[in-house]
CSV table of N, CA and C in Angstrom, one decimal:
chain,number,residue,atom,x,y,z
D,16,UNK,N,0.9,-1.2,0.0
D,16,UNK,CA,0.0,0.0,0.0
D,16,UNK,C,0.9,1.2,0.0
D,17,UNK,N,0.5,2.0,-1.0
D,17,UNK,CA,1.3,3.6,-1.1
D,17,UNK,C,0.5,4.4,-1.2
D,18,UNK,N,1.0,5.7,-0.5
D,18,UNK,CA,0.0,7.0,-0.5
D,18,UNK,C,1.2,8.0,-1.2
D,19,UNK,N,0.2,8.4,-2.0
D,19,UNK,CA,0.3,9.6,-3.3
D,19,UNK,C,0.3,10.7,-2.7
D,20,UNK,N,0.5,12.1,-2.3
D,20,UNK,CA,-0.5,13.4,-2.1
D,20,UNK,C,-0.2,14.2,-3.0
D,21,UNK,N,-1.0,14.6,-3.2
D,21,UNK,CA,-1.3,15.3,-5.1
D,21,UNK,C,-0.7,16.8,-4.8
D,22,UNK,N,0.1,17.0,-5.8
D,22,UNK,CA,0.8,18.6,-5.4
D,22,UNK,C,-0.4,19.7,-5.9
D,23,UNK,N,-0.7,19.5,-7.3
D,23,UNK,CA,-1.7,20.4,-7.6
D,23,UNK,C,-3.1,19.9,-7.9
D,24,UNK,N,-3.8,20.8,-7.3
D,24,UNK,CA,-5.1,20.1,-7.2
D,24,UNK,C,-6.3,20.1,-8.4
D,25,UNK,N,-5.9,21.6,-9.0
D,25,UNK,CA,-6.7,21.6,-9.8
D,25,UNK,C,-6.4,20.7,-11.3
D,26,UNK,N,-5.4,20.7,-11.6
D,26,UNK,CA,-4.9,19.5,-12.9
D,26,UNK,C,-5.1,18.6,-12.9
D,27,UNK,N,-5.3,17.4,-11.2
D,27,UNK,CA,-5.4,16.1,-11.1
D,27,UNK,C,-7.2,16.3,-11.2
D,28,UNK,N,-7.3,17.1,-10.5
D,28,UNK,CA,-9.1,17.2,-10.4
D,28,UNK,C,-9.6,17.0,-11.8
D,29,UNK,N,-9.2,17.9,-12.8
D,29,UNK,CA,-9.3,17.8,-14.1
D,29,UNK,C,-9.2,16.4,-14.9
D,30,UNK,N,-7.9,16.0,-14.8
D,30,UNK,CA,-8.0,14.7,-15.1
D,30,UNK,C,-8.6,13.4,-14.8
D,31,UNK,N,-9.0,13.7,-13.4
D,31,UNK,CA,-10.1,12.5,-13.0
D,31,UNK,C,-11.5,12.5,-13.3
D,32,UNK,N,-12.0,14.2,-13.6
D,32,UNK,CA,-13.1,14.1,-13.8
D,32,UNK,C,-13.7,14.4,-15.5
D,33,UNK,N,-12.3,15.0,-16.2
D,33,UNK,CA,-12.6,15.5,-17.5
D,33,UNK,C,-12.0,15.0,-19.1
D,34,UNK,N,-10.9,13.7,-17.9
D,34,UNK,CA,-10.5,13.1,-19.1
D,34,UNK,C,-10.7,11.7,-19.2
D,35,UNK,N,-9.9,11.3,-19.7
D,35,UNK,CA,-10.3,9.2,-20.2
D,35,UNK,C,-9.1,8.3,-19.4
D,36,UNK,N,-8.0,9.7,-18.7
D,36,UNK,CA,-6.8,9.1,-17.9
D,36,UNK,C,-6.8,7.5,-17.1
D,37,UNK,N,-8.3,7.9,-16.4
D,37,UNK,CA,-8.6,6.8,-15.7
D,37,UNK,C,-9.4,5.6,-15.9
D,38,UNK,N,-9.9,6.0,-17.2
D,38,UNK,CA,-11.3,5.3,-17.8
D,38,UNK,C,-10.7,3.5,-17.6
D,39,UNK,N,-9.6,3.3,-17.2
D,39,UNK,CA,-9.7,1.6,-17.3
D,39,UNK,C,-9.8,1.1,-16.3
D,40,UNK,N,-10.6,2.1,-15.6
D,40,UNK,CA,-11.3,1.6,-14.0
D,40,UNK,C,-12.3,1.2,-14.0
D,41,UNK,N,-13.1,0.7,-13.0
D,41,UNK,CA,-14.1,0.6,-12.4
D,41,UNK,C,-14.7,1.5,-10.9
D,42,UNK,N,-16.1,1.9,-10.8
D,42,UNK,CA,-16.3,2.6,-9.6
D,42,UNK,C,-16.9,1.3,-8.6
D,43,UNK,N,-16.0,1.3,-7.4
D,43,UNK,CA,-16.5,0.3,-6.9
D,43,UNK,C,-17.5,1.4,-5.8
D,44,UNK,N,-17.2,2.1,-5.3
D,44,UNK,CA,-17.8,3.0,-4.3
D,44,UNK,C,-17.6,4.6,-4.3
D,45,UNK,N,-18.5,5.9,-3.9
D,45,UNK,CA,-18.1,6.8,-3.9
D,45,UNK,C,-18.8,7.4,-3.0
D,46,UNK,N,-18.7,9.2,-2.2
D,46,UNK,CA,-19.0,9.1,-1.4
D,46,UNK,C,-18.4,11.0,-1.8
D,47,UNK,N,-19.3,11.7,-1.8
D,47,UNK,CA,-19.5,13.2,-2.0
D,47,UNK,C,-20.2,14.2,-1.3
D,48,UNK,N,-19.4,14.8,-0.2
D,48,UNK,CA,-20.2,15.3,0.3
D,48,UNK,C,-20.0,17.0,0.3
D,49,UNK,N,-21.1,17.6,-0.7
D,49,UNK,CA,-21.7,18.9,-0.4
D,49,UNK,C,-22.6,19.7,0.0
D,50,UNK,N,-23.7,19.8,0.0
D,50,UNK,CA,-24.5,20.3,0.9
D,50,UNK,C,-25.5,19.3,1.3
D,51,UNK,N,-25.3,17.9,0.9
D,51,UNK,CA,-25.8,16.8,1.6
D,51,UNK,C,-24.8,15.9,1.1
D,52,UNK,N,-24.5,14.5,1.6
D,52,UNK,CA,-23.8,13.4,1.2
D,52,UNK,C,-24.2,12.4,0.1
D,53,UNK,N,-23.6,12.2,-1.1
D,53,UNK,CA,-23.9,11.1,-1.8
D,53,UNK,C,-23.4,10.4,-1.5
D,54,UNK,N,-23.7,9.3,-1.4
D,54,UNK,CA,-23.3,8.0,-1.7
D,54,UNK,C,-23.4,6.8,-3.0
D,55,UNK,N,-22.7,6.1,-3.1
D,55,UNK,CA,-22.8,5.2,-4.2
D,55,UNK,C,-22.0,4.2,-4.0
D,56,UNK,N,-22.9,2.8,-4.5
D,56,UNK,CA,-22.0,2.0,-4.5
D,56,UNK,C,-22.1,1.1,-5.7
D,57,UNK,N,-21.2,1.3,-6.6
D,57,UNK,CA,-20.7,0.6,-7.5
D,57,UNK,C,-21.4,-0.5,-8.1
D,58,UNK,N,-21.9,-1.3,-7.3
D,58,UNK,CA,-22.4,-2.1,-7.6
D,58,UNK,C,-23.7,-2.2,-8.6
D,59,UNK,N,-23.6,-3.2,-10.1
D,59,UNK,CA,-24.6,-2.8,-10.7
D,59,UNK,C,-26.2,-3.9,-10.1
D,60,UNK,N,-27.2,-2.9,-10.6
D,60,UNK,CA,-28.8,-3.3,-9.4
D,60,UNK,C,-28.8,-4.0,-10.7
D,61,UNK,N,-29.4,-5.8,-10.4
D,61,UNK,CA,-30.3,-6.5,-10.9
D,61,UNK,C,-31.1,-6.2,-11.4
D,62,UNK,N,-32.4,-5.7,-10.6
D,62,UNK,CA,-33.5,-5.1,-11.0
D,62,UNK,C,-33.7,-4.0,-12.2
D,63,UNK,N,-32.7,-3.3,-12.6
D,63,UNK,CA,-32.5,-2.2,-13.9
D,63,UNK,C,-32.1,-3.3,-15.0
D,64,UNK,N,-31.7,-4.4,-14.8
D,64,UNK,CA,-31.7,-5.0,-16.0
D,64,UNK,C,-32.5,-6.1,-16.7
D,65,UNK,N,-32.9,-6.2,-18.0
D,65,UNK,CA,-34.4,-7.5,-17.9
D,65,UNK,C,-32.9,-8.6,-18.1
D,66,UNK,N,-33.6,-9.6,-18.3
D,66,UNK,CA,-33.0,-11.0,-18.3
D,66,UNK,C,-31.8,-11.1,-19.7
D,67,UNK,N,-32.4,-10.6,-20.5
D,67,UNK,CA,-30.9,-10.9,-21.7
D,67,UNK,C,-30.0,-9.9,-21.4
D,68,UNK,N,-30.3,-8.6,-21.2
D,68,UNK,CA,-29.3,-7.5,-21.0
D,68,UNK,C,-28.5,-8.0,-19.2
D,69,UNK,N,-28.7,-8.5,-18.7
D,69,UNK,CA,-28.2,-9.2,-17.1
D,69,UNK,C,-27.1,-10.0,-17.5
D,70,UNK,N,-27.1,-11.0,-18.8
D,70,UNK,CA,-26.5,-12.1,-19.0
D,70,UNK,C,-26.2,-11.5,-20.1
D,71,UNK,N,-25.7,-10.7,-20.8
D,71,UNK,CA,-25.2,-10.1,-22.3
D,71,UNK,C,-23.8,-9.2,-21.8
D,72,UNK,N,-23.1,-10.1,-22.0
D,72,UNK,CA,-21.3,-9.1,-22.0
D,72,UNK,C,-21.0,-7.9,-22.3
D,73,UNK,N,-21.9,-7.7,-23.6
D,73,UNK,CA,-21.8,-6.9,-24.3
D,73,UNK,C,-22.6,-5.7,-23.8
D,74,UNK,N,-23.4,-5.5,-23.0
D,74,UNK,CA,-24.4,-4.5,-22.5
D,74,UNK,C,-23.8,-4.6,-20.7
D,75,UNK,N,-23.5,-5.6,-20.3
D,75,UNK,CA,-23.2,-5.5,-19.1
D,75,UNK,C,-21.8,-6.2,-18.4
D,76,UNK,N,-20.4,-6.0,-18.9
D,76,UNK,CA,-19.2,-6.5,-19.1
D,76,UNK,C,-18.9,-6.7,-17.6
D,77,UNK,N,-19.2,-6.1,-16.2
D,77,UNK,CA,-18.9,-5.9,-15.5
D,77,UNK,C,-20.2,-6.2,-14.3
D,78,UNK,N,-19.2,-6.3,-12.7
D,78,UNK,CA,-20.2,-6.6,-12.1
D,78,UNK,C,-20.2,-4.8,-11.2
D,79,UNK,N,-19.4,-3.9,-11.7
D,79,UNK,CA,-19.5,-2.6,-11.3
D,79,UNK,C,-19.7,-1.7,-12.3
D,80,UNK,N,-19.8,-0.8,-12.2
D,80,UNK,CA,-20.1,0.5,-12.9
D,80,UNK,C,-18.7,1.1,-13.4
D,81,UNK,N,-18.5,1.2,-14.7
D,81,UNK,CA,-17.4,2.4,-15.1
D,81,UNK,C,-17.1,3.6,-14.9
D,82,UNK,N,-15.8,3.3,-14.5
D,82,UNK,CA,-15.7,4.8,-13.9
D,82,UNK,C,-15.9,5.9,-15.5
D,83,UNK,N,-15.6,5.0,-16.6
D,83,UNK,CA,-16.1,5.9,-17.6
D,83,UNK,C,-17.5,7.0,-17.2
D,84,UNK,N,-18.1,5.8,-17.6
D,84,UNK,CA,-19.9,6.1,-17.5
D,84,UNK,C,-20.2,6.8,-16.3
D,85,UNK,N,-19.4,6.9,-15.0
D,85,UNK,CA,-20.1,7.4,-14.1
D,85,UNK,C,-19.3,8.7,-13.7
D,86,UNK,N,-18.4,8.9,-14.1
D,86,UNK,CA,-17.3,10.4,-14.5
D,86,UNK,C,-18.3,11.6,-14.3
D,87,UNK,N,-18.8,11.9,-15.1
D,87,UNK,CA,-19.8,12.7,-15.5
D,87,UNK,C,-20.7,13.1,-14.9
D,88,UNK,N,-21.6,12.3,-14.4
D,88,UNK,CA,-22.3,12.5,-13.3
D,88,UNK,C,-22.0,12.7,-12.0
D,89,UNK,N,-20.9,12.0,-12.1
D,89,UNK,CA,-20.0,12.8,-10.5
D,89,UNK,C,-19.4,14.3,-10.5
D,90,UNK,N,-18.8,14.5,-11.5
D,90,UNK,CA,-18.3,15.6,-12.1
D,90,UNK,C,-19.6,17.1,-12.0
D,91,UNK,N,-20.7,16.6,-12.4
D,91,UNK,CA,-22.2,17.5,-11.9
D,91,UNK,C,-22.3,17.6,-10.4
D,92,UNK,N,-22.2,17.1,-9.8
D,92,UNK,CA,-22.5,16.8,-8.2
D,92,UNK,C,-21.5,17.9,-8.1
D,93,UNK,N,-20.4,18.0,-8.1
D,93,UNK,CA,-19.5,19.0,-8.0
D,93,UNK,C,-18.7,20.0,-8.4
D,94,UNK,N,-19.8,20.5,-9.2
D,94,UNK,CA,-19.5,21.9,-10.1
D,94,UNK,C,-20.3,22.7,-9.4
D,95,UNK,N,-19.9,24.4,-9.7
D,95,UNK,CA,-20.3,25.1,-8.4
D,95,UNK,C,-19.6,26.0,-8.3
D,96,UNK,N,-19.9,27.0,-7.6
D,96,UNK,CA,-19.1,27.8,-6.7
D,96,UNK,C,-17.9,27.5,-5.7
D,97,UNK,N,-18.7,26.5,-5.0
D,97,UNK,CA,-18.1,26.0,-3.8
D,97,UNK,C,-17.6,24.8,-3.9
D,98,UNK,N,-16.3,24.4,-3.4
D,98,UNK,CA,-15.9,23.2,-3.7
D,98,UNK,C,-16.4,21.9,-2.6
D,99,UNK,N,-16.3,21.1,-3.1
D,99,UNK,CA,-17.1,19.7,-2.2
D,99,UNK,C,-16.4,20.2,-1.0
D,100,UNK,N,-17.3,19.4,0.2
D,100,UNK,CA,-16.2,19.6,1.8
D,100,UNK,C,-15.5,18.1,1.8
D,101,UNK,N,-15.5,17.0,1.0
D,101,UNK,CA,-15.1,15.7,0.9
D,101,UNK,C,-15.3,15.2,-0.2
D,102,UNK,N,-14.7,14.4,-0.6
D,102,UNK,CA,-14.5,13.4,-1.8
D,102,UNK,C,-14.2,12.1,-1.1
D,103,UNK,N,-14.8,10.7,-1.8
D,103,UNK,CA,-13.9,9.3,-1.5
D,103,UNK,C,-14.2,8.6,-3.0
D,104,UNK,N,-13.7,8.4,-3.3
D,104,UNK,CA,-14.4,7.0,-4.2
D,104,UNK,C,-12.7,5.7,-4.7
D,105,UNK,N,-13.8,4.7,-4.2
D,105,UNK,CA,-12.9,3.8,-4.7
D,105,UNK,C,-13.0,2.8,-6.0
D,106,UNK,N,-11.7,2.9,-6.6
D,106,UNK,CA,-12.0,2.6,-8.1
D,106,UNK,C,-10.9,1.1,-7.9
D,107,UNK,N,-11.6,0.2,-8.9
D,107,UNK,CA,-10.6,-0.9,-9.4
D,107,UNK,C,-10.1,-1.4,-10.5
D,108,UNK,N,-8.9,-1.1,-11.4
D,108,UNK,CA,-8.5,-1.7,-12.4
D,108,UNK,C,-9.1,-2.7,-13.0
D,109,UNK,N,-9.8,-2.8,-14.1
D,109,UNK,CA,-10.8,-3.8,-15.1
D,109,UNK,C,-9.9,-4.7,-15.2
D,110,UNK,N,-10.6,-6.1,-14.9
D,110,UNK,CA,-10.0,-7.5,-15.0
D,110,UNK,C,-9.6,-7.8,-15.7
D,111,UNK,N,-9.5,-7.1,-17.0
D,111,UNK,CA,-8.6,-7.6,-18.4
D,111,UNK,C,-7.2,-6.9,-18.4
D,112,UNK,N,-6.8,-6.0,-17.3
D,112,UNK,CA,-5.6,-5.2,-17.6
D,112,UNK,C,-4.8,-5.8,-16.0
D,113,UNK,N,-5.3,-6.9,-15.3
D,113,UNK,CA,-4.8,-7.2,-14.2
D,113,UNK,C,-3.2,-8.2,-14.3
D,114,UNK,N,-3.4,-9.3,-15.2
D,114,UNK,CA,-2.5,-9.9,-15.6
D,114,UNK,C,-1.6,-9.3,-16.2
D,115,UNK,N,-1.4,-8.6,-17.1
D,115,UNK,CA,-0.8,-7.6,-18.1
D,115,UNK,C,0.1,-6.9,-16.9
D,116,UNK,N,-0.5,-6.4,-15.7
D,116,UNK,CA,-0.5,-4.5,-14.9
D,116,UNK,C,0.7,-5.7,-13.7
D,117,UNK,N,0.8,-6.6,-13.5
D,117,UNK,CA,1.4,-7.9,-12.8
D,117,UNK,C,2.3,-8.7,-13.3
D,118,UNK,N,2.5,-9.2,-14.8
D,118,UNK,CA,3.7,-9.6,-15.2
D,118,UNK,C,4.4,-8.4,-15.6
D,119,UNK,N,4.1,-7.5,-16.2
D,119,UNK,CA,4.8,-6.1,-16.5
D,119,UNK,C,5.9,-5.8,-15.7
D,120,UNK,N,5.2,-6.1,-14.6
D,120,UNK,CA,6.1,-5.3,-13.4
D,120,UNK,C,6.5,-6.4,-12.3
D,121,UNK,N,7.3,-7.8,-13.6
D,121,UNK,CA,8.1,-8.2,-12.6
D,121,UNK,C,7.4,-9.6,-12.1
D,122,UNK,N,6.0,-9.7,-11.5
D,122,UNK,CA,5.3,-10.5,-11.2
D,122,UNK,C,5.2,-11.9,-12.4
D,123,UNK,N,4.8,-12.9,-11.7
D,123,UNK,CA,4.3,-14.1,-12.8
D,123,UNK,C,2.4,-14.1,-13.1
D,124,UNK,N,2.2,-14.9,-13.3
D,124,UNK,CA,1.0,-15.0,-13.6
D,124,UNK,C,0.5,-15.7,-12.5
D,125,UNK,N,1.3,-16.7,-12.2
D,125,UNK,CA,0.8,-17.2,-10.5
D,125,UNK,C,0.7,-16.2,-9.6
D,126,UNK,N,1.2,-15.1,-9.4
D,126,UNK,CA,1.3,-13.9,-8.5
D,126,UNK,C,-0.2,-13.3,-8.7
D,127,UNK,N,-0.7,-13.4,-10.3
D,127,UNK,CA,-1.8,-12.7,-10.9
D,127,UNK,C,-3.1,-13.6,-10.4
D,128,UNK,N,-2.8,-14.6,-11.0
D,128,UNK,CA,-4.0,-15.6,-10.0
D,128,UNK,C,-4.3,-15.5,-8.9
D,129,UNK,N,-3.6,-15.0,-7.9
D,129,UNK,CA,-4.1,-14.9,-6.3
D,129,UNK,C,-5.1,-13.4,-5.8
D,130,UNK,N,-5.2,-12.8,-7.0
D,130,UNK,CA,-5.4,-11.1,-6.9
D,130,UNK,C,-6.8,-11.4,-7.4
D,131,UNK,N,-7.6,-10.8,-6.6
D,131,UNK,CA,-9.3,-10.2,-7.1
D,131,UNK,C,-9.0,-9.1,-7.8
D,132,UNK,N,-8.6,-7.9,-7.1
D,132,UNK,CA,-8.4,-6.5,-7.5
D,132,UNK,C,-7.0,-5.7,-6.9
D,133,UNK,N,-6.6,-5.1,-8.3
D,133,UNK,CA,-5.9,-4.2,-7.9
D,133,UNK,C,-6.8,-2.7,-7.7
D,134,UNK,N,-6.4,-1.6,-6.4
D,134,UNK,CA,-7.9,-0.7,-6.0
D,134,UNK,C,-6.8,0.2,-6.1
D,135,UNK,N,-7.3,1.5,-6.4
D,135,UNK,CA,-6.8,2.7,-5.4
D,135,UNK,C,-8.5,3.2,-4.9
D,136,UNK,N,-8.2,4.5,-3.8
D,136,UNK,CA,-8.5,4.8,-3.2
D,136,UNK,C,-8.4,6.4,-3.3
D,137,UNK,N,-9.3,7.6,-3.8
D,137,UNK,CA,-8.7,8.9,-3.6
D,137,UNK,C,-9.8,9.5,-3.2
D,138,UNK,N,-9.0,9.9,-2.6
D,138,UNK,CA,-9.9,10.9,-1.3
D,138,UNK,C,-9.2,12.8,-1.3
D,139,UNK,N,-10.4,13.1,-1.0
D,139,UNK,CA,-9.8,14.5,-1.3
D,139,UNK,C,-10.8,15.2,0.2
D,140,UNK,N,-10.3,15.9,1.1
D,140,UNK,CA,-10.6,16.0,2.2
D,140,UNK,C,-11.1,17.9,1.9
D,141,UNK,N,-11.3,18.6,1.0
D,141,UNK,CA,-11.8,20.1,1.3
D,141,UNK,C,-10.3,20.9,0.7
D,142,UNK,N,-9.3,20.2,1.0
D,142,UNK,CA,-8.1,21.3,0.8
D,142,UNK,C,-7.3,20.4,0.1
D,143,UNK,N,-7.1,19.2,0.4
D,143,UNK,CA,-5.7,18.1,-0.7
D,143,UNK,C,-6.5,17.1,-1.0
D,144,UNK,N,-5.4,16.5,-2.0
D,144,UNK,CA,-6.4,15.1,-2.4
D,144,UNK,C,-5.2,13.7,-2.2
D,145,UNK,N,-5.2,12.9,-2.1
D,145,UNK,CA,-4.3,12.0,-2.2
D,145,UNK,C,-5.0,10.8,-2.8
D,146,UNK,N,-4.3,9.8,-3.0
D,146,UNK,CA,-4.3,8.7,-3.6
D,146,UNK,C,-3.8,7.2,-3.0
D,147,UNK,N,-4.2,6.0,-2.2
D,147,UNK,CA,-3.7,5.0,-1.8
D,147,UNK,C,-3.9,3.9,-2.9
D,148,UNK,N,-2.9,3.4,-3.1
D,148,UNK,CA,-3.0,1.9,-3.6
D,148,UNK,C,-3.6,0.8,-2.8
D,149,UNK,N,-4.1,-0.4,-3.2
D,149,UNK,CA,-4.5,-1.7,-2.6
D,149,UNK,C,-4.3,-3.1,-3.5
D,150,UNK,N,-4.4,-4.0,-2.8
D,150,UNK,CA,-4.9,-4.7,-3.6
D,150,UNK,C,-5.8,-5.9,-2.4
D,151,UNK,N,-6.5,-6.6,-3.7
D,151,UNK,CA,-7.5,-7.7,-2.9
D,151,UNK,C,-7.3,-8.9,-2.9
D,152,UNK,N,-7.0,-9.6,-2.4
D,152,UNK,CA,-6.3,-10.8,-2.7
D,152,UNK,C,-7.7,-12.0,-2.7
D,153,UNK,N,-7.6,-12.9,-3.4
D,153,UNK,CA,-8.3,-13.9,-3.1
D,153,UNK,C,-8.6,-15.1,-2.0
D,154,UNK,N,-7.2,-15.1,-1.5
D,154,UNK,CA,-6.7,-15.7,-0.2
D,154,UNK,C,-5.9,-14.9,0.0
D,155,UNK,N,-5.8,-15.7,1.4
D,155,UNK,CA,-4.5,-15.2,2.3
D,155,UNK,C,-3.0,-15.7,1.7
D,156,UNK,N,-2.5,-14.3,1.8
D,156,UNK,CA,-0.6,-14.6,1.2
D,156,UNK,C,0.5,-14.0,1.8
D,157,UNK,N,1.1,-14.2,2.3
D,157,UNK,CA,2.2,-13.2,2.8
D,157,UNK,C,3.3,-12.8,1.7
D,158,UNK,N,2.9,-13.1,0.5
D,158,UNK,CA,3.7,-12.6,-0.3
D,158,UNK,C,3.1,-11.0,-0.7
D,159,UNK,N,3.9,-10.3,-0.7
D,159,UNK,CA,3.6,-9.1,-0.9
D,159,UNK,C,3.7,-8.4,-2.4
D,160,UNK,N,4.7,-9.3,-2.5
D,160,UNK,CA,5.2,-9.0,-4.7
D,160,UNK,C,3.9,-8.2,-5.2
D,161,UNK,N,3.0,-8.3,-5.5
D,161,UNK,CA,1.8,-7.7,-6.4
D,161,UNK,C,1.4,-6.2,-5.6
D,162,UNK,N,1.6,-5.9,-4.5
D,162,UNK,CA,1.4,-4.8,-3.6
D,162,UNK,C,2.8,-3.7,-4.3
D,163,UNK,N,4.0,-4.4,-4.0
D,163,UNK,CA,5.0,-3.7,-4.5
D,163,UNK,C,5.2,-3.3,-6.1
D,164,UNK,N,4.4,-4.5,-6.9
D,164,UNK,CA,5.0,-4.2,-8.5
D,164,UNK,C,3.1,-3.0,-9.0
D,165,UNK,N,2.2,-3.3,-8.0
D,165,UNK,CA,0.8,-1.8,-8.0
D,165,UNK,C,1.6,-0.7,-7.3
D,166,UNK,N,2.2,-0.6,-6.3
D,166,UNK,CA,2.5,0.6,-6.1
D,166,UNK,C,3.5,1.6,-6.8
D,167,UNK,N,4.1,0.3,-7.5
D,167,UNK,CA,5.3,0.8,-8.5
D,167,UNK,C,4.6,1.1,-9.7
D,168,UNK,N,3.6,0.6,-10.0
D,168,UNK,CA,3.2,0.8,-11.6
D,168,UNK,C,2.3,2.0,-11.3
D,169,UNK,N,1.4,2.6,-10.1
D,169,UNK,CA,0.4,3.7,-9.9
D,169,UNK,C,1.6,4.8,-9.7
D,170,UNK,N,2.8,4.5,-9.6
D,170,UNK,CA,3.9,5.6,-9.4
D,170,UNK,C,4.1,6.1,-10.8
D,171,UNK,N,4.3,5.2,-11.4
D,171,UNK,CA,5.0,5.3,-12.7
D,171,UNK,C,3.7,6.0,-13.6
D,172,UNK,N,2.8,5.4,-13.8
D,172,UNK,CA,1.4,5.8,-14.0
D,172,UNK,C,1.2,7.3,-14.0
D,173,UNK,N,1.6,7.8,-12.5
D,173,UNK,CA,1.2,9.1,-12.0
D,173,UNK,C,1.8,10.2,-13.0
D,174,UNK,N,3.1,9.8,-12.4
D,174,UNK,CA,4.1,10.7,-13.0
D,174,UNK,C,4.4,10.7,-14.8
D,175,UNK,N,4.0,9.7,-15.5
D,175,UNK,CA,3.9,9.7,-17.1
D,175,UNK,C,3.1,10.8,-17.3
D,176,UNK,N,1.5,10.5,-16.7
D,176,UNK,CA,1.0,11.6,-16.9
D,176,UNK,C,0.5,13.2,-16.2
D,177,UNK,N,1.8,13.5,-15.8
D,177,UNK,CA,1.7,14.3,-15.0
D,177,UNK,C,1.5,14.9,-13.9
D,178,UNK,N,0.9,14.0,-13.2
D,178,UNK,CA,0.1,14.4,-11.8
D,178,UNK,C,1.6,14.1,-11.0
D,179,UNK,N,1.7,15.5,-10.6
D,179,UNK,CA,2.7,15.5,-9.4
D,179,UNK,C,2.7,15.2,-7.5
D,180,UNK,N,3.1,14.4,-7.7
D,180,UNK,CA,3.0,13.5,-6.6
D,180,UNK,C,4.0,13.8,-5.3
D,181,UNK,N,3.6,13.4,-4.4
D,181,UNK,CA,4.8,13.1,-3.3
D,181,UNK,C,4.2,11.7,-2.2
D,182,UNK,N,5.1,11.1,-2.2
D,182,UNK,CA,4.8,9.3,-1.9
D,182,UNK,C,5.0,9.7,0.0
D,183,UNK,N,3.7,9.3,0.3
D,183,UNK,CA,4.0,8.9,1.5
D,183,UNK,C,4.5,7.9,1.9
């Protein structure tokens, strides 16, 4: 696990909410609070889907919501005068870029197998925003390898595209 804290706020803000930087996430949860709290949780409702679109890849690829698709509407919630008094939302790297984001950096594919999700975490508290890595493991491991080759690759990540950082 690594923490990011974002030097400038307004260019990362921009990029999370105005560009495609992040689009190969997933929103697993979010959590906005301005003059009341939203909440959201990622998770897609049954009930909004009939029976072929539930079971169709192609309409419904995921068991969360894109952070693509859901950019936008977050981005409304907090336009304004006044800036939010909190931000959280946690996002997870799409399961087709997890293998890839793990041998890349070092790891095997057995290392990949044991991982649900690679997560960050960015929270923006009223004044700064930072950034934590995670990951989820499927079982229990004391191997840490896949924690160290996500924190190295959300580093490397950051800084390609600009977002100036400082690692806690």
């Amino acid at each position: 696990m690594q923490e990011f804290r974002v030097k400038q706020l307004g260019p990362f803000m921009a990029r999370l909410f105005s560009s495609e930087l992040f689009d190969s996430f997933l929103l697993e949860s979010a959590a906005v609070r301005t003059n009341a709290t939203w909440s959201f949780d990622g998770s897609l409702n049954r009930d909004f889907y009939d029976e072929s679109e539930w079971n169709d890849p192609s309409v419904r690829p995921y068991a969360t919501a894109a952070w693509s698709g859901e950019r936008a509407f977050l981005r409304s919630l907090i336009r304004g005068r006044k800036a939010p008094a909190s931000m959280d939302f946690v996002l997870s790297l799409k399961p087709e870029y997890l293998t890839k984001t793990i041998t890349s950096g070092g790891g095997s594919e057995e290392d990949a197998k044991d991982i649900s999700s690679l997560k960050i975490s960015v929270r923006y508290d009223g004044k700064s925003a930072g950034i934590i890595t995670g990951v989820a493991y499927k079982t229990f491991t004391p191997d840490k390898t896949a924690e160290r080759i996500w924190d190295k690759t959300m580093s490397r990540f950051l800084e390609a595209h600009g977002i100036d950082c400082d690692e806690m």
